[in-house]
Amino acid sequence: NILSDEMASIIEEFRGTMIIDSTSLSKRRIPLALRRQLTQLIALSLRPDIKNLEIRHEMSGRPYLYSSEASIELPLISISHSGPWIGIILSDPSAYATLDLEDITLPRSHASLSNNFFSKTEKDLVLDQGVLGFLKLWTAKEAIAKWQGEGIDFVLKLDLGHALQDVVLKEPMPLCIEGKEYTLIQNMLEGKLFYTVCYRE
C-alpha cells in the first residue's frame, strides 16, 4: 500500500534517485506517472544488486526489466495496481509468474461487469459467491491474460466458472487452458485486497 510505513521507507531510501510528489499519494486516484515512479522504486528495493535497473514496456504494454550494466539474466516482472495498492512479482525467466490484484473497497459494478462479460456458469458463480466469486474470476482472467501476453478479450472468452467454483484460498490450483497447464493461487490480504498469481512450472 502506498500509504504504508514500508512504502514511506522505500521512498526515503531512494529520495536522491527520484523526486516523489507526496501530496498526490493520498488522492483517491493516484496519477499514472506517480504509480510508475513508485513501482520503479519498489523494483529497485527488491533488487538493489542490479545497478541502473529500469522498468520498460514492450509495444504490447508488457513490462520488462532493463539494465545497461546487468551481468546476469534479469528476472521477469509482472505489475498490478488497484487503488493505493501496487503489486510486483519478480520471477526467474524459466518460471514466469504474473499477478492481478483488486482493491475490494473501490466502488465497482460487479453485477454489470458479470452480466456483460461472463458466461452462464461464471454468472452463476457470482450469484452464488457474490463479490468474492467475481474477484476470483476477474483476477484469474487478468493474470492469465498477462501470462499469455494477450489482451483481456482473449480470456473473457474462456469459461472459468466450474474451475474456480470450489477454489480454496491460498491453495495452488492447477488449470488447463487451451492445452497449457497453469497454476493459480488466489488470496485475500487485510480483508481489502484480492489477488491471483498465475504461473507455469
mmCIF file with all atom_site columns, C-alpha atoms in Angstrom:
data_model
loop_
_atom_site.group_PDB
_atom_site.id
_atom_site.type_symbol
_atom_site.label_atom_id
_atom_site.label_alt_id
_atom_site.label_comp_id
_atom_site.label_asym_id
_atom_site.label_entity_id
_atom_site.label_seq_id
_atom_site.pdbx_PDB_ins_code
_atom_site.Cartn_x
_atom_site.Cartn_y
_atom_site.Cartn_z
_atom_site.occupancy
_atom_site.B_iso_or_equiv
_atom_site.pdbx_formal_charge
_atom_site.auth_seq_id
_atom_site.auth_comp_id
_atom_site.auth_asym_id
_atom_site.auth_atom_id
_atom_site.pdbx_PDB_model_num
ATOM 1   C CA . ASN A 1 1   ? 0.000   0.000   0.000   1.00 0.00 ? 1   ASN A CA 1
ATOM 2   C CA . ILE A 1 2   ? 1.491   3.357   -0.986  1.00 0.00 ? 2   ILE A CA 1
ATOM 3   C CA . LEU A 1 3   ? 0.413   4.845   2.356   1.00 0.00 ? 3   LEU A CA 1
ATOM 4   C CA . SER A 1 4   ? 2.164   2.126   4.379   1.00 0.00 ? 4   SER A CA 1
ATOM 5   C CA . ASP A 1 5   ? 5.266   2.572   6.527   1.00 0.00 ? 5   ASP A CA 1
ATOM 6   C CA . GLU A 1 6   ? 7.103   0.194   4.179   1.00 0.00 ? 6   GLU A CA 1
ATOM 7   C CA . MET A 1 7   ? 6.397   2.442   1.184   1.00 0.00 ? 7   MET A CA 1
ATOM 8   C CA . ALA A 1 8   ? 7.453   5.546   3.146   1.00 0.00 ? 8   ALA A CA 1
ATOM 9   C CA . SER A 1 9   ? 10.711  3.771   3.995   1.00 0.00 ? 9   SER A CA 1
ATOM 10  C CA . ILE A 1 10  ? 11.350  2.887   0.325   1.00 0.00 ? 10  ILE A CA 1
ATOM 11  C CA . ILE A 1 11  ? 10.631  6.472   -0.766  1.00 0.00 ? 11  ILE A CA 1
ATOM 12  C CA . GLU A 1 12  ? 13.046  7.755   1.875   1.00 0.00 ? 12  GLU A CA 1
ATOM 13  C CA . GLU A 1 13  ? 15.731  5.228   0.885   1.00 0.00 ? 13  GLU A CA 1
ATOM 14  C CA . PHE A 1 14  ? 15.661  6.357   -2.755  1.00 0.00 ? 14  PHE A CA 1
ATOM 15  C CA . ARG A 1 15  ? 14.966  10.060  -2.145  1.00 0.00 ? 15  ARG A CA 1
ATOM 16  C CA . GLY A 1 16  ? 18.075  11.110  -4.066  1.00 0.00 ? 16  GLY A CA 1
ATOM 17  C CA . THR A 1 17  ? 17.156  8.911   -7.030  1.00 0.00 ? 17  THR A CA 1
ATOM 18  C CA . MET A 1 18  ? 13.671  10.205  -7.752  1.00 0.00 ? 18  MET A CA 1
ATOM 19  C CA . ILE A 1 19  ? 11.512  13.171  -6.714  1.00 0.00 ? 19  ILE A CA 1
ATOM 20  C CA . ILE A 1 20  ? 8.114   11.961  -5.484  1.00 0.00 ? 20  ILE A CA 1
ATOM 21  C CA . ASP A 1 21  ? 5.101   14.276  -5.272  1.00 0.00 ? 21  ASP A CA 1
ATOM 22  C CA . SER A 1 22  ? 3.926   13.151  -1.837  1.00 0.00 ? 22  SER A CA 1
ATOM 23  C CA . THR A 1 23  ? 0.805   15.371  -1.976  1.00 0.00 ? 23  THR A CA 1
ATOM 24  C CA . SER A 1 24  ? -0.616  13.031  -4.637  1.00 0.00 ? 24  SER A CA 1
ATOM 25  C CA . LEU A 1 25  ? -0.117  9.901   -2.513  1.00 0.00 ? 25  LEU A CA 1
ATOM 26  C CA . SER A 1 26  ? -3.386  10.399  -0.626  1.00 0.00 ? 26  SER A CA 1
ATOM 27  C CA . LYS A 1 27  ? -5.554  11.083  -3.685  1.00 0.00 ? 27  LYS A CA 1
ATOM 28  C CA . ARG A 1 28  ? -8.366  8.613   -4.401  1.00 0.00 ? 28  ARG A CA 1
ATOM 29  C CA . ARG A 1 29  ? -6.963  8.062   -7.893  1.00 0.00 ? 29  ARG A CA 1
ATOM 30  C CA . ILE A 1 30  ? -3.186  8.031   -7.984  1.00 0.00 ? 30  ILE A CA 1
ATOM 31  C CA . PRO A 1 31  ? -1.813  9.594   -11.198 1.00 0.00 ? 31  PRO A CA 1
ATOM 32  C CA . LEU A 1 32  ? -0.278  7.065   -13.603 1.00 0.00 ? 32  LEU A CA 1
ATOM 33  C CA . ALA A 1 33  ? 3.100   8.830   -13.619 1.00 0.00 ? 33  ALA A CA 1
ATOM 34  C CA . LEU A 1 34  ? 3.289   8.593   -9.811  1.00 0.00 ? 34  LEU A CA 1
ATOM 35  C CA . ARG A 1 35  ? 2.273   4.914   -9.815  1.00 0.00 ? 35  ARG A CA 1
ATOM 36  C CA . ARG A 1 36  ? 5.058   4.215   -12.311 1.00 0.00 ? 36  ARG A CA 1
ATOM 37  C CA . GLN A 1 37  ? 7.582   6.061   -10.152 1.00 0.00 ? 37  GLN A CA 1
ATOM 38  C CA . LEU A 1 38  ? 6.555   4.100   -7.058  1.00 0.00 ? 38  LEU A CA 1
ATOM 39  C CA . THR A 1 39  ? 6.635   0.837   -8.998  1.00 0.00 ? 39  THR A CA 1
ATOM 40  C CA . GLN A 1 40  ? 10.173  1.677   -10.120 1.00 0.00 ? 40  GLN A CA 1
ATOM 41  C CA . LEU A 1 41  ? 11.210  2.329   -6.517  1.00 0.00 ? 41  LEU A CA 1
ATOM 42  C CA . ILE A 1 42  ? 9.756   -0.990  -5.361  1.00 0.00 ? 42  ILE A CA 1
ATOM 43  C CA . ALA A 1 43  ? 11.638  -2.827  -8.114  1.00 0.00 ? 43  ALA A CA 1
ATOM 44  C CA . LEU A 1 44  ? 14.869  -1.074  -7.075  1.00 0.00 ? 44  LEU A CA 1
ATOM 45  C CA . SER A 1 45  ? 14.281  -2.040  -3.445  1.00 0.00 ? 45  SER A CA 1
ATOM 46  C CA . LEU A 1 46  ? 13.680  -5.689  -4.412  1.00 0.00 ? 46  LEU A CA 1
ATOM 47  C CA . ARG A 1 47  ? 16.866  -5.951  -6.481  1.00 0.00 ? 47  ARG A CA 1
ATOM 48  C CA . PRO A 1 48  ? 19.405  -3.434  -5.116  1.00 0.00 ? 48  PRO A CA 1
ATOM 49  C CA . ASP A 1 49  ? 22.149  -5.679  -6.517  1.00 0.00 ? 49  ASP A CA 1
ATOM 50  C CA . ILE A 1 50  ? 21.239  -4.694  -10.108 1.00 0.00 ? 50  ILE A CA 1
ATOM 51  C CA . LYS A 1 51  ? 22.634  -1.277  -10.994 1.00 0.00 ? 51  LYS A CA 1
ATOM 52  C CA . ASN A 1 52  ? 20.692  1.172   -13.194 1.00 0.00 ? 52  ASN A CA 1
ATOM 53  C CA . LEU A 1 53  ? 17.598  -1.044  -13.091 1.00 0.00 ? 53  LEU A CA 1
ATOM 54  C CA . GLU A 1 54  ? 14.656  0.293   -15.097 1.00 0.00 ? 54  GLU A CA 1
ATOM 55  C CA . ILE A 1 55  ? 11.165  -0.905  -15.876 1.00 0.00 ? 55  ILE A CA 1
ATOM 56  C CA . ARG A 1 56  ? 10.436  -0.630  -19.578 1.00 0.00 ? 56  ARG A CA 1
ATOM 57  C CA . HIS A 1 57  ? 7.453   -1.719  -21.649 1.00 0.00 ? 57  HIS A CA 1
ATOM 58  C CA . GLU A 1 58  ? 7.127   -3.747  -24.829 1.00 0.00 ? 58  GLU A CA 1
ATOM 59  C CA . MET A 1 59  ? 4.854   -2.486  -27.631 1.00 0.00 ? 59  MET A CA 1
ATOM 60  C CA . SER A 1 60  ? 2.111   -4.735  -26.210 1.00 0.00 ? 60  SER A CA 1
ATOM 61  C CA . GLY A 1 61  ? 2.428   -2.938  -22.868 1.00 0.00 ? 61  GLY A CA 1
ATOM 62  C CA . ARG A 1 62  ? 4.025   -5.901  -21.080 1.00 0.00 ? 62  ARG A CA 1
ATOM 63  C CA . PRO A 1 63  ? 6.675   -4.630  -18.635 1.00 0.00 ? 63  PRO A CA 1
ATOM 64  C CA . TYR A 1 64  ? 10.241  -5.890  -18.545 1.00 0.00 ? 64  TYR A CA 1
ATOM 65  C CA . LEU A 1 65  ? 13.388  -5.054  -16.611 1.00 0.00 ? 65  LEU A CA 1
ATOM 66  C CA . TYR A 1 66  ? 16.388  -3.411  -18.251 1.00 0.00 ? 66  TYR A CA 1
ATOM 67  C CA . SER A 1 67  ? 19.864  -2.500  -17.039 1.00 0.00 ? 67  SER A CA 1
ATOM 68  C CA . SER A 1 68  ? 22.785  -1.310  -19.137 1.00 0.00 ? 68  SER A CA 1
ATOM 69  C CA . GLU A 1 69  ? 25.104  -2.808  -16.510 1.00 0.00 ? 69  GLU A CA 1
ATOM 70  C CA . ALA A 1 70  ? 23.483  -6.187  -15.895 1.00 0.00 ? 70  ALA A CA 1
ATOM 71  C CA . SER A 1 71  ? 25.882  -9.101  -15.982 1.00 0.00 ? 71  SER A CA 1
ATOM 72  C CA . ILE A 1 72  ? 23.132  -11.626 -15.197 1.00 0.00 ? 72  ILE A CA 1
ATOM 73  C CA . GLU A 1 73  ? 19.872  -12.596 -16.880 1.00 0.00 ? 73  GLU A CA 1
ATOM 74  C CA . LEU A 1 74  ? 17.313  -10.222 -15.432 1.00 0.00 ? 74  LEU A CA 1
ATOM 75  C CA . PRO A 1 75  ? 14.192  -11.526 -13.714 1.00 0.00 ? 75  PRO A CA 1
ATOM 76  C CA . LEU A 1 76  ? 10.812  -11.211 -15.396 1.00 0.00 ? 76  LEU A CA 1
ATOM 77  C CA . ILE A 1 77  ? 8.363   -8.746  -13.873 1.00 0.00 ? 77  ILE A CA 1
ATOM 78  C CA . SER A 1 78  ? 4.597   -8.573  -13.517 1.00 0.00 ? 78  SER A CA 1
ATOM 79  C CA . ILE A 1 79  ? 2.881   -5.472  -12.138 1.00 0.00 ? 79  ILE A CA 1
ATOM 80  C CA . SER A 1 80  ? -0.637  -4.753  -10.949 1.00 0.00 ? 80  SER A CA 1
ATOM 81  C CA . HIS A 1 81  ? -2.216  -1.601  -9.472  1.00 0.00 ? 81  HIS A CA 1
ATOM 82  C CA . SER A 1 82  ? -5.540  -1.096  -7.748  1.00 0.00 ? 82  SER A CA 1
ATOM 83  C CA . GLY A 1 83  ? -6.423  1.983   -5.720  1.00 0.00 ? 83  GLY A CA 1
ATOM 84  C CA . PRO A 1 84  ? -3.490  2.683   -3.374  1.00 0.00 ? 84  PRO A CA 1
ATOM 85  C CA . TRP A 1 85  ? -2.047  -0.815  -3.878  1.00 0.00 ? 85  TRP A CA 1
ATOM 86  C CA . ILE A 1 86  ? 0.891   -1.789  -6.062  1.00 0.00 ? 86  ILE A CA 1
ATOM 87  C CA . GLY A 1 87  ? 1.829   -5.415  -6.568  1.00 0.00 ? 87  GLY A CA 1
ATOM 88  C CA . ILE A 1 88  ? 5.012   -6.679  -8.219  1.00 0.00 ? 88  ILE A CA 1
ATOM 89  C CA . ILE A 1 89  ? 6.278   -10.190 -8.854  1.00 0.00 ? 89  ILE A CA 1
ATOM 90  C CA . LEU A 1 90  ? 9.832   -10.779 -9.970  1.00 0.00 ? 90  LEU A CA 1
ATOM 91  C CA . SER A 1 91  ? 10.310  -14.287 -11.340 1.00 0.00 ? 91  SER A CA 1
ATOM 92  C CA . ASP A 1 92  ? 13.026  -16.424 -12.837 1.00 0.00 ? 92  ASP A CA 1
ATOM 93  C CA . PRO A 1 93  ? 12.951  -16.303 -16.664 1.00 0.00 ? 93  PRO A CA 1
ATOM 94  C CA . SER A 1 94  ? 12.344  -20.063 -16.710 1.00 0.00 ? 94  SER A CA 1
ATOM 95  C CA . ALA A 1 95  ? 9.290   -19.804 -14.427 1.00 0.00 ? 95  ALA A CA 1
ATOM 96  C CA . TYR A 1 96  ? 7.320   -16.695 -15.379 1.00 0.00 ? 96  TYR A CA 1
ATOM 97  C CA . ALA A 1 97  ? 4.654   -15.618 -12.867 1.00 0.00 ? 97  ALA A CA 1
ATOM 98  C CA . THR A 1 98  ? 2.017   -12.921 -13.344 1.00 0.00 ? 98  THR A CA 1
ATOM 99  C CA . LEU A 1 99  ? -0.196  -11.055 -10.914 1.00 0.00 ? 99  LEU A CA 1
ATOM 100 C CA . ASP A 1 100 ? -3.513  -9.268  -10.823 1.00 0.00 ? 100 ASP A CA 1
ATOM 101 C CA . LEU A 1 101 ? -4.960  -7.601  -7.754  1.00 0.00 ? 101 LEU A CA 1
ATOM 102 C CA . GLU A 1 102 ? -8.177  -5.756  -6.952  1.00 0.00 ? 102 GLU A CA 1
ATOM 103 C CA . ASP A 1 103 ? -8.923  -3.421  -4.038  1.00 0.00 ? 103 ASP A CA 1
ATOM 104 C CA . ILE A 1 104 ? -12.389 -4.578  -2.952  1.00 0.00 ? 104 ILE A CA 1
ATOM 105 C CA . THR A 1 105 ? -13.113 -1.266  -1.185  1.00 0.00 ? 105 THR A CA 1
ATOM 106 C CA . LEU A 1 106 ? -13.259 0.574   -4.530  1.00 0.00 ? 106 LEU A CA 1
ATOM 107 C CA . PRO A 1 107 ? -16.751 1.071   -5.969  1.00 0.00 ? 107 PRO A CA 1
ATOM 108 C CA . ARG A 1 108 ? -17.268 -1.210  -8.949  1.00 0.00 ? 108 ARG A CA 1
ATOM 109 C CA . SER A 1 109 ? -20.338 -2.580  -10.686 1.00 0.00 ? 109 SER A CA 1
ATOM 110 C CA . HIS A 1 110 ? -19.607 -6.286  -10.247 1.00 0.00 ? 110 HIS A CA 1
ATOM 111 C CA . ALA A 1 111 ? -23.090 -7.323  -11.361 1.00 0.00 ? 111 ALA A CA 1
ATOM 112 C CA . SER A 1 112 ? -22.917 -5.219  -14.525 1.00 0.00 ? 112 SER A CA 1
ATOM 113 C CA . LEU A 1 113 ? -19.427 -6.483  -15.453 1.00 0.00 ? 113 LEU A CA 1
ATOM 114 C CA . SER A 1 114 ? -20.517 -10.036 -14.772 1.00 0.00 ? 114 SER A CA 1
ATOM 115 C CA . ASN A 1 115 ? -23.657 -9.681  -16.927 1.00 0.00 ? 115 ASN A CA 1
ATOM 116 C CA . ASN A 1 116 ? -21.725 -8.120  -19.795 1.00 0.00 ? 116 ASN A CA 1
ATOM 117 C CA . PHE A 1 117 ? -18.609 -10.291 -19.881 1.00 0.00 ? 117 PHE A CA 1
ATOM 118 C CA . PHE A 1 118 ? -19.151 -13.629 -18.137 1.00 0.00 ? 118 PHE A CA 1
ATOM 119 C CA . SER A 1 119 ? -20.560 -16.963 -19.308 1.00 0.00 ? 119 SER A CA 1
ATOM 120 C CA . LYS A 1 120 ? -23.625 -18.506 -17.671 1.00 0.00 ? 120 LYS A CA 1
ATOM 121 C CA . THR A 1 121 ? -21.536 -20.722 -15.352 1.00 0.00 ? 121 THR A CA 1
ATOM 122 C CA . GLU A 1 122 ? -19.434 -17.703 -14.389 1.00 0.00 ? 122 GLU A CA 1
ATOM 123 C CA . LYS A 1 123 ? -22.550 -15.612 -13.717 1.00 0.00 ? 123 LYS A CA 1
ATOM 124 C CA . ASP A 1 124 ? -23.857 -18.478 -11.552 1.00 0.00 ? 124 ASP A CA 1
ATOM 125 C CA . LEU A 1 125 ? -20.591 -18.389 -9.571  1.00 0.00 ? 125 LEU A CA 1
ATOM 126 C CA . VAL A 1 126 ? -21.005 -14.645 -8.995  1.00 0.00 ? 126 VAL A CA 1
ATOM 127 C CA . LEU A 1 127 ? -24.656 -15.140 -7.964  1.00 0.00 ? 127 LEU A CA 1
ATOM 128 C CA . ASP A 1 128 ? -23.593 -17.880 -5.541  1.00 0.00 ? 128 ASP A CA 1
ATOM 129 C CA . GLN A 1 129 ? -20.473 -16.225 -4.066  1.00 0.00 ? 129 GLN A CA 1
ATOM 130 C CA . GLY A 1 130 ? -21.110 -12.533 -4.689  1.00 0.00 ? 130 GLY A CA 1
ATOM 131 C CA . VAL A 1 131 ? -18.157 -10.155 -4.892  1.00 0.00 ? 131 VAL A CA 1
ATOM 132 C CA . LEU A 1 132 ? -15.710 -12.941 -3.942  1.00 0.00 ? 132 LEU A CA 1
ATOM 133 C CA . GLY A 1 133 ? -16.892 -15.016 -6.908  1.00 0.00 ? 133 GLY A CA 1
ATOM 134 C CA . PHE A 1 134 ? -16.461 -12.034 -9.210  1.00 0.00 ? 134 PHE A CA 1
ATOM 135 C CA . LEU A 1 135 ? -12.953 -11.354 -7.904  1.00 0.00 ? 135 LEU A CA 1
ATOM 136 C CA . LYS A 1 136 ? -11.924 -14.997 -8.326  1.00 0.00 ? 136 LYS A CA 1
ATOM 137 C CA . LEU A 1 137 ? -12.925 -14.843 -11.984 1.00 0.00 ? 137 LEU A CA 1
ATOM 138 C CA . TRP A 1 138 ? -11.778 -11.322 -12.882 1.00 0.00 ? 138 TRP A CA 1
ATOM 139 C CA . THR A 1 139 ? -8.306  -11.512 -11.309 1.00 0.00 ? 139 THR A CA 1
ATOM 140 C CA . ALA A 1 140 ? -7.732  -15.012 -12.722 1.00 0.00 ? 140 ALA A CA 1
ATOM 141 C CA . LYS A 1 141 ? -8.621  -13.816 -16.217 1.00 0.00 ? 141 LYS A CA 1
ATOM 142 C CA . GLU A 1 142 ? -6.353  -10.770 -15.900 1.00 0.00 ? 142 GLU A CA 1
ATOM 143 C CA . ALA A 1 143 ? -3.409  -12.805 -14.559 1.00 0.00 ? 143 ALA A CA 1
ATOM 144 C CA . ILE A 1 144 ? -3.792  -15.412 -17.324 1.00 0.00 ? 144 ILE A CA 1
ATOM 145 C CA . ALA A 1 145 ? -4.017  -12.682 -19.982 1.00 0.00 ? 145 ALA A CA 1
ATOM 146 C CA . LYS A 1 146 ? -0.778  -11.157 -18.678 1.00 0.00 ? 146 LYS A CA 1
ATOM 147 C CA . TRP A 1 147 ? 0.946   -14.543 -18.779 1.00 0.00 ? 147 TRP A CA 1
ATOM 148 C CA . GLN A 1 148 ? -0.208  -15.100 -22.346 1.00 0.00 ? 148 GLN A CA 1
ATOM 149 C CA . GLY A 1 149 ? 0.745   -11.561 -23.364 1.00 0.00 ? 149 GLY A CA 1
ATOM 150 C CA . GLU A 1 150 ? -2.781  -11.169 -24.708 1.00 0.00 ? 150 GLU A CA 1
ATOM 151 C CA . GLY A 1 151 ? -5.418  -8.546  -24.127 1.00 0.00 ? 151 GLY A CA 1
ATOM 152 C CA . ILE A 1 152 ? -8.270  -9.220  -21.726 1.00 0.00 ? 152 ILE A CA 1
ATOM 153 C CA . ASP A 1 153 ? -10.516 -10.069 -24.713 1.00 0.00 ? 153 ASP A CA 1
ATOM 154 C CA . PHE A 1 154 ? -8.639  -13.369 -25.064 1.00 0.00 ? 154 PHE A CA 1
ATOM 155 C CA . VAL A 1 155 ? -9.569  -14.613 -21.587 1.00 0.00 ? 155 VAL A CA 1
ATOM 156 C CA . LEU A 1 156 ? -13.028 -13.096 -21.401 1.00 0.00 ? 156 LEU A CA 1
ATOM 157 C CA . LYS A 1 157 ? -13.980 -15.811 -23.902 1.00 0.00 ? 157 LYS A CA 1
ATOM 158 C CA . LEU A 1 158 ? -12.755 -18.559 -21.558 1.00 0.00 ? 158 LEU A CA 1
ATOM 159 C CA . ASP A 1 159 ? -15.292 -20.118 -19.198 1.00 0.00 ? 159 ASP A CA 1
ATOM 160 C CA . LEU A 1 160 ? -13.656 -20.480 -15.781 1.00 0.00 ? 160 LEU A CA 1
ATOM 161 C CA . GLY A 1 161 ? -16.886 -20.874 -13.801 1.00 0.00 ? 161 GLY A CA 1
ATOM 162 C CA . HIS A 1 162 ? -16.597 -24.580 -12.996 1.00 0.00 ? 162 HIS A CA 1
ATOM 163 C CA . ALA A 1 163 ? -12.806 -24.444 -12.488 1.00 0.00 ? 163 ALA A CA 1
ATOM 164 C CA . LEU A 1 164 ? -12.999 -21.671 -9.874  1.00 0.00 ? 164 LEU A CA 1
ATOM 165 C CA . GLN A 1 165 ? -16.208 -22.797 -8.141  1.00 0.00 ? 165 GLN A CA 1
ATOM 166 C CA . ASP A 1 166 ? -14.501 -24.595 -5.261  1.00 0.00 ? 166 ASP A CA 1
ATOM 167 C CA . VAL A 1 167 ? -11.186 -22.745 -5.081  1.00 0.00 ? 167 VAL A CA 1
ATOM 168 C CA . VAL A 1 168 ? -9.643  -22.777 -1.614  1.00 0.00 ? 168 VAL A CA 1
ATOM 169 C CA . LEU A 1 169 ? -7.803  -19.517 -0.979  1.00 0.00 ? 169 LEU A CA 1
ATOM 170 C CA . LYS A 1 170 ? -4.006  -19.839 -0.620  1.00 0.00 ? 170 LYS A CA 1
ATOM 171 C CA . GLU A 1 171 ? -4.027  -23.338 -2.176  1.00 0.00 ? 171 GLU A CA 1
ATOM 172 C CA . PRO A 1 172 ? -2.310  -23.827 -5.576  1.00 0.00 ? 172 PRO A CA 1
ATOM 173 C CA . MET A 1 173 ? -4.902  -24.791 -8.172  1.00 0.00 ? 173 MET A CA 1
ATOM 174 C CA . PRO A 1 174 ? -3.923  -26.481 -11.462 1.00 0.00 ? 174 PRO A CA 1
ATOM 175 C CA . LEU A 1 175 ? -5.819  -25.273 -14.517 1.00 0.00 ? 175 LEU A CA 1
ATOM 176 C CA . CYS A 1 176 ? -5.634  -26.358 -18.160 1.00 0.00 ? 176 CYS A CA 1
ATOM 177 C CA . ILE A 1 177 ? -6.408  -23.668 -20.732 1.00 0.00 ? 177 ILE A CA 1
ATOM 178 C CA . GLU A 1 178 ? -6.205  -24.409 -24.438 1.00 0.00 ? 178 GLU A CA 1
ATOM 179 C CA . GLY A 1 179 ? -3.765  -27.261 -23.822 1.00 0.00 ? 179 GLY A CA 1
ATOM 180 C CA . LYS A 1 180 ? -1.500  -25.278 -21.464 1.00 0.00 ? 180 LYS A CA 1
ATOM 181 C CA . GLU A 1 181 ? -1.144  -26.167 -17.793 1.00 0.00 ? 181 GLU A CA 1
ATOM 182 C CA . TYR A 1 182 ? -1.192  -23.235 -15.371 1.00 0.00 ? 182 TYR A CA 1
ATOM 183 C CA . THR A 1 183 ? -1.260  -22.969 -11.605 1.00 0.00 ? 183 THR A CA 1
ATOM 184 C CA . LEU A 1 184 ? -3.283  -20.251 -9.901  1.00 0.00 ? 184 LEU A CA 1
ATOM 185 C CA . ILE A 1 185 ? -3.008  -19.072 -6.325  1.00 0.00 ? 185 ILE A CA 1
ATOM 186 C CA . GLN A 1 186 ? -5.704  -16.754 -5.020  1.00 0.00 ? 186 GLN A CA 1
ATOM 187 C CA . ASN A 1 187 ? -5.872  -14.986 -1.679  1.00 0.00 ? 187 ASN A CA 1
ATOM 188 C CA . MET A 1 188 ? -7.234  -12.001 0.231   1.00 0.00 ? 188 MET A CA 1
ATOM 189 C CA . LEU A 1 189 ? -4.947  -9.604  2.129   1.00 0.00 ? 189 LEU A CA 1
ATOM 190 C CA . GLU A 1 190 ? -6.117  -7.498  5.064   1.00 0.00 ? 190 GLU A CA 1
ATOM 191 C CA . GLY A 1 191 ? -9.726  -8.101  4.026   1.00 0.00 ? 191 GLY A CA 1
ATOM 192 C CA . LYS A 1 192 ? -9.243  -5.422  1.340   1.00 0.00 ? 192 LYS A CA 1
ATOM 193 C CA . LEU A 1 193 ? -7.095  -6.799  -1.434  1.00 0.00 ? 193 LEU A CA 1
ATOM 194 C CA . PHE A 1 194 ? -7.869  -9.860  -3.534  1.00 0.00 ? 194 PHE A CA 1
ATOM 195 C CA . TYR A 1 195 ? -5.173  -11.216 -5.818  1.00 0.00 ? 195 TYR A CA 1
ATOM 196 C CA . THR A 1 196 ? -4.387  -14.029 -8.234  1.00 0.00 ? 196 THR A CA 1
ATOM 197 C CA . VAL A 1 197 ? -0.915  -15.246 -9.170  1.00 0.00 ? 197 VAL A CA 1
ATOM 198 C CA . CYS A 1 198 ? -0.611  -17.298 -12.360 1.00 0.00 ? 198 CYS A CA 1
ATOM 199 C CA . TYR A 1 199 ? 2.447   -19.397 -13.219 1.00 0.00 ? 199 TYR A CA 1
ATOM 200 C CA . ARG A 1 200 ? 3.585   -22.412 -15.197 1.00 0.00 ? 200 ARG A CA 1
ATOM 201 C CA . GLU A 1 201 ? 6.057   -24.958 -13.867 1.00 0.00 ? 201 GLU A CA 1
#
